[in-house]
Coordinates of C-alpha atoms and ligand atoms in Angstrom, one line a residue:
M157 CA 35.8 124.6 -72.7
E158 CA 36.9 121.7 -70.5
I159 CA 36.4 118.1 -71.6
I160 CA 36.6 115.5 -68.8
I161 CA 36.9 111.9 -70.0
G162 CA 36.0 109.1 -67.7
K163 CA 39.0 106.9 -66.8
T164 CA 36.8 103.8 -67.0
A165 CA 35.2 104.7 -70.3
G166 CA 35.3 102.0 -73.0
F167 CA 36.0 98.3 -73.3
C168 CA 36.0 96.3 -70.1
F169 CA 38.4 93.3 -69.7
G170 CA 35.8 90.7 -70.9
V171 CA 34.9 92.6 -74.1
K172 CA 38.5 93.4 -74.9
N173 CA 39.4 89.8 -74.5
A174 CA 36.5 88.7 -76.8
V175 CA 37.3 91.2 -79.5
N176 CA 41.1 90.5 -79.5
K177 CA 40.6 86.7 -79.6
T178 CA 38.1 86.9 -82.4
Y179 CA 40.6 88.9 -84.5
E180 CA 43.3 86.3 -83.6
Q181 CA 41.0 83.6 -84.9
L182 CA 40.7 85.5 -88.2
E183 CA 44.4 85.6 -88.5
N184 CA 44.4 81.8 -88.2
N185 CA 42.2 81.8 -91.2
T186 CA 39.4 80.0 -89.5
Q187 CA 36.8 79.1 -92.1
N188 CA 33.0 79.1 -91.6
L189 CA 33.2 81.3 -88.6
Y190 CA 30.0 82.5 -86.9
C191 CA 29.2 84.6 -83.9
L192 CA 26.3 83.8 -81.7
G193 CA 24.7 87.2 -81.2
E194 CA 26.6 90.5 -81.7
L195 CA 30.2 90.2 -80.4
V196 CA 29.8 93.7 -79.0
H197 CA 27.0 96.2 -79.2
N198 CA 29.0 98.2 -81.7
E199 CA 27.8 98.6 -85.3
K200 CA 31.3 99.3 -86.6
I201 CA 32.9 96.2 -85.1
V202 CA 30.0 94.0 -86.2
E203 CA 30.2 95.4 -89.8
N204 CA 34.0 95.0 -89.9
L205 CA 33.7 91.3 -88.7
L206 CA 31.1 90.7 -91.4
K207 CA 33.5 92.1 -94.1
K208 CA 36.1 89.6 -92.8
G209 CA 33.6 86.8 -93.1
V210 CA 32.2 86.4 -89.6
K211 CA 28.4 86.2 -89.8
T212 CA 26.3 87.0 -86.7
L213 CA 23.4 84.7 -86.0
D214 CA 21.2 84.7 -83.0
N215 CA 20.4 81.0 -82.6
I216 CA 22.6 78.0 -82.6
N217 CA 20.0 76.2 -84.7
E218 CA 20.6 78.7 -87.5
I219 CA 24.3 77.9 -87.6
P220 CA 25.3 75.3 -90.2
N221 CA 26.6 71.9 -89.0
D222 CA 30.4 71.4 -88.9
S223 CA 31.2 75.1 -88.6
N224 CA 32.9 77.2 -85.9
V225 CA 31.0 79.4 -83.5
I226 CA 32.1 82.2 -81.2
I227 CA 30.4 82.5 -77.8
R228 CA 30.7 86.1 -76.8
A229 CA 31.5 87.5 -73.4
H230 CA 27.8 87.3 -72.2
G231 CA 28.0 83.5 -72.2
V232 CA 25.2 81.1 -73.1
E233 CA 23.0 78.5 -71.4
P234 CA 24.1 74.8 -71.2
D235 CA 21.7 73.8 -73.9
T236 CA 23.6 75.8 -76.5
Y237 CA 26.8 73.8 -75.8
H238 CA 24.8 70.5 -76.1
R239 CA 23.2 71.6 -79.4
A240 CA 26.6 72.7 -80.8
K241 CA 28.0 69.2 -80.0
E242 CA 25.0 67.5 -81.7
K243 CA 25.7 69.7 -84.8
N244 CA 29.4 69.0 -84.7
I245 CA 30.1 72.8 -84.3
S246 CA 33.4 73.8 -82.8
V247 CA 32.9 76.3 -80.0
I248 CA 35.3 79.2 -79.5
D249 CA 34.2 80.1 -76.0
L250 CA 35.0 83.7 -75.2
T251 CA 32.6 83.9 -72.2
C252 CA 34.0 86.4 -69.8
P253 CA 35.7 84.5 -66.9
K254 CA 33.6 86.5 -64.5
V255 CA 30.4 85.3 -66.1
T256 CA 31.7 81.7 -66.1
K257 CA 32.2 82.1 -62.3
I258 CA 28.6 83.0 -61.9
H259 CA 27.5 80.0 -64.0
E260 CA 29.6 77.8 -61.6
L261 CA 28.1 79.5 -58.6
A262 CA 24.6 78.9 -59.9
E263 CA 25.3 75.3 -60.7
N264 CA 26.7 74.8 -57.1
F265 CA 23.7 76.5 -55.5
A266 CA 21.3 74.4 -57.6
K267 CA 23.2 71.2 -56.7
N268 CA 23.0 72.1 -53.0
N269 CA 19.2 72.7 -53.1
Y270 CA 19.1 76.4 -52.9
Y271 CA 16.3 78.3 -54.5
I272 CA 18.1 80.9 -56.7
M273 CA 16.9 84.4 -57.2
L274 CA 18.8 86.0 -60.1
I275 CA 18.6 89.8 -60.0
A276 CA 18.9 90.7 -63.6
E277 CA 17.2 92.0 -66.7
K278 CA 14.9 89.2 -68.0
K279 CA 15.7 89.6 -71.7
H280 CA 19.4 90.2 -71.4
P281 CA 21.5 87.4 -73.1
E282 CA 23.7 87.1 -70.1
T283 CA 20.6 86.5 -67.9
I284 CA 19.2 83.9 -70.3
G285 CA 22.6 82.1 -70.2
T286 CA 22.9 82.2 -66.4
K287 CA 19.3 81.2 -65.9
G288 CA 20.1 78.0 -67.7
F289 CA 22.6 77.1 -65.0
C290 CA 20.2 77.9 -62.2
G291 CA 17.8 75.0 -63.0
K292 CA 14.1 75.0 -62.5
N293 CA 14.2 76.2 -58.8
S294 CA 14.9 79.8 -59.7
S295 CA 13.4 83.1 -60.5
I296 CA 14.6 86.2 -62.3
I297 CA 13.9 89.5 -60.4
E298 CA 14.2 92.6 -62.6
N299 CA 12.1 95.0 -60.5
I300 CA 10.8 95.2 -57.0
E301 CA 7.4 94.1 -58.2
D302 CA 8.9 90.7 -59.1
V303 CA 10.0 89.9 -55.5
E304 CA 6.5 88.8 -54.4
I305 CA 6.1 86.2 -57.2
A306 CA 9.7 85.0 -56.6
I307 CA 9.0 84.4 -52.9
Q308 CA 5.8 82.6 -53.8
C309 CA 7.7 80.3 -56.2
F310 CA 10.3 79.7 -53.5
K311 CA 7.6 78.7 -51.0
E312 CA 6.1 76.3 -53.6
S313 CA 9.5 74.7 -54.2
K314 CA 9.6 73.5 -50.5
L315 CA 13.3 74.4 -50.4
S316 CA 14.7 76.0 -47.2
N317 CA 17.5 78.2 -48.5
I318 CA 17.7 81.1 -50.9
A319 CA 20.8 82.1 -52.9
I320 CA 20.9 85.6 -54.5
I321 CA 23.1 86.3 -57.5
A322 CA 23.1 89.2 -60.0
Q323 CA 23.7 90.0 -63.7
T324 CA 27.2 91.4 -64.0
T325 CA 26.0 94.7 -65.4
F326 CA 23.1 95.3 -63.1
S327 CA 22.7 98.6 -61.2
V328 CA 24.4 98.3 -57.8
E329 CA 21.7 100.6 -56.2
K330 CA 18.8 98.6 -57.6
F331 CA 20.4 95.3 -56.5
N332 CA 20.8 96.5 -52.9
T333 CA 17.1 97.7 -52.8
I334 CA 15.8 94.4 -54.2
V335 CA 18.0 92.4 -51.7
E336 CA 16.7 94.5 -48.8
N337 CA 13.1 93.9 -50.0
I338 CA 13.6 90.1 -50.2
K339 CA 15.2 90.1 -46.7
E340 CA 12.2 91.9 -45.2
K341 CA 9.7 89.6 -46.8
V342 CA 11.2 86.1 -46.1
D343 CA 12.6 84.5 -43.0
C344 CA 15.1 81.8 -44.0
N345 CA 18.8 81.4 -44.7
I346 CA 19.8 83.7 -47.6
E347 CA 23.2 83.5 -49.2
I348 CA 23.8 86.8 -51.0
K349 CA 26.5 86.9 -53.7
N350 CA 26.8 90.3 -55.2
T351 CA 28.1 89.2 -58.6
I352 CA 28.0 92.6 -60.2
C353 CA 31.2 93.0 -62.0
N354 CA 33.7 95.4 -60.4
A355 CA 34.3 97.0 -63.8
T356 CA 30.6 97.9 -64.0
A357 CA 30.4 99.1 -60.4
V358 CA 33.5 101.4 -60.7
R359 CA 32.2 102.7 -64.0
Q360 CA 28.8 103.5 -62.6
Q361 CA 30.4 105.3 -59.6
E362 CA 32.6 107.4 -61.8
T363 CA 29.7 108.2 -64.0
E364 CA 27.7 109.4 -61.0
E365 CA 30.5 111.6 -59.8
L366 CA 31.4 113.0 -63.2
S367 CA 27.8 113.8 -64.2
K368 CA 27.4 115.9 -61.0
K369 CA 30.1 118.3 -62.0
V370 CA 29.6 119.0 -65.7
E371 CA 27.1 121.0 -67.7
L372 CA 26.8 118.5 -70.6
M373 CA 27.2 114.7 -70.1
I374 CA 27.8 112.5 -73.1
V375 CA 27.5 108.8 -72.9
I376 CA 28.9 106.9 -76.0
G377 CA 27.7 103.4 -76.7
G378 CA 25.2 101.2 -78.4
K379 CA 21.6 102.1 -77.8
N380 CA 20.8 98.4 -77.4
S381 CA 23.6 98.0 -74.8
A382 CA 22.2 97.5 -71.3
N383 CA 25.3 98.8 -69.5
T384 CA 25.4 101.9 -71.7
K385 CA 21.7 102.6 -71.0
R386 CA 22.4 102.3 -67.3
L387 CA 25.1 104.9 -67.5
Y388 CA 22.8 107.2 -69.3
D389 CA 20.1 106.8 -66.6
I390 CA 22.7 107.7 -63.9
C391 CA 23.7 110.8 -65.9
C392 CA 20.0 111.9 -66.4
K393 CA 19.5 111.9 -62.6
N394 CA 22.5 114.3 -62.0
C395 CA 22.8 116.4 -65.2
K396 CA 19.9 117.8 -67.1
N397 CA 21.9 118.0 -70.3
S398 CA 22.7 114.3 -70.8
I399 CA 22.8 112.6 -74.1
L400 CA 23.3 109.0 -75.3
I401 CA 25.0 108.8 -78.7
Q402 CA 26.3 105.9 -80.8
N403 CA 29.0 107.9 -82.6
K404 CA 30.1 111.4 -83.6
N405 CA 27.5 111.7 -86.4
D406 CA 24.6 111.4 -83.9
D407 CA 22.1 114.3 -84.2
D408 CA 21.9 114.7 -80.5
L409 CA 25.6 115.4 -80.3
I410 CA 25.5 117.8 -83.2
N411 CA 22.6 119.7 -81.6
A412 CA 24.0 119.7 -78.0
I413 CA 27.4 121.1 -79.1
K414 CA 25.6 124.1 -80.6
N415 CA 25.2 125.3 -77.0
K416 CA 28.5 126.6 -75.6
Y417 CA 29.0 124.5 -72.5
E418 CA 32.0 125.3 -70.2
T419 CA 32.4 121.7 -69.0
I420 CA 31.6 118.5 -70.8
G421 CA 31.9 115.0 -69.4
I422 CA 32.4 111.9 -71.5
M423 CA 31.7 108.3 -70.5
A424 CA 31.4 105.2 -72.7
G425 CA 29.9 101.8 -72.3
A426 CA 31.8 98.5 -72.0
S427 CA 31.4 97.8 -75.7
T428 CA 32.6 101.2 -77.1
P429 CA 36.0 101.1 -78.7
E430 CA 38.6 103.7 -78.0
E431 CA 38.5 104.8 -81.6
S432 CA 34.8 105.9 -81.3
I433 CA 35.5 107.8 -78.1
N434 CA 38.5 109.7 -79.7
E435 CA 36.3 110.6 -82.8
V436 CA 33.7 112.2 -80.5
I437 CA 36.4 114.2 -78.6
E438 CA 38.0 115.4 -81.9
Y439 CA 34.6 116.4 -83.2
I440 CA 33.8 118.4 -80.0
K441 CA 37.2 120.1 -80.0
N442 CA 36.9 121.1 -83.7
I443 CA 33.4 122.6 -83.2
G444 CA 34.2 124.1 -79.9
G445 CA 37.3 125.8 -81.3
Ligands
SF4_705 S1 31.3 93.9 -67.6 FE1 32.6 92.6 -66.3 S2 31.7 90.6 -66.4 FE2 30.8 91.7 -68.1 S3 32.1 91.3 -69.8 FE3 33.0 93.1 -68.8 S4 34.6 92.4 -67.4 FE4 33.2 90.6 -67.9

């Protein structure tokens, strides 16, 4: 049995930075520390932080006045910073620098009277944050079906230019398809900024290649993690035996390993720690003999 582990599997730069800095804060004994949303989509890490006193809450309004709040790598909308200031909450801003760049880009486009089309998943926290920097003259396009409405809103805005930006973890393939569709349907100046993070693009590419050459493809990551789900979707297109698991105790892994596969590929989402990847590899090796 051969196990091939993706070189890009696991924490990306932005997540690693957020996790390391959060643990540094804990060493500094910061009191009343909260995290706005899960720091990473990983149960173990969230549980461990809770044990150390870091509570996860989803809304700035729920966080007590005069406390400390961590902004995770996804970033937040401008209103959250304003609200934190009003409540005298100290912000430990761990927004990934690549996301901050998109916020700056969006603000600049808005200032220069561009209508912004944000190609992104509507409910993703990063999208909600970025949308806040785009201002009112903007639309979120998640699927090709949303293009028509976005163009209608652009026409109603009476602006002359369009700027296109993307969620950092969006599918490269889907982004290109949507951009082509916008270009076909509207005749004006369009500034296209492919802001998909390189770490995401490289990981998706490697997943594509790996899933084509193995009999079983295992994706490790949170089932509520967008970038992990995307990796799983890529695998399903190329390998009929693809599974998405959270950890080594997942039933899907236990069942899949009962079949004696010759080649197994392993990939992990951006919020999966190395420890979880190693546990899965150990488990497979022990069962596989
Ligand atoms: S995927 Fe890229 S943009 Fe998103 S947190 Fe990781 S490094 Fe930053």
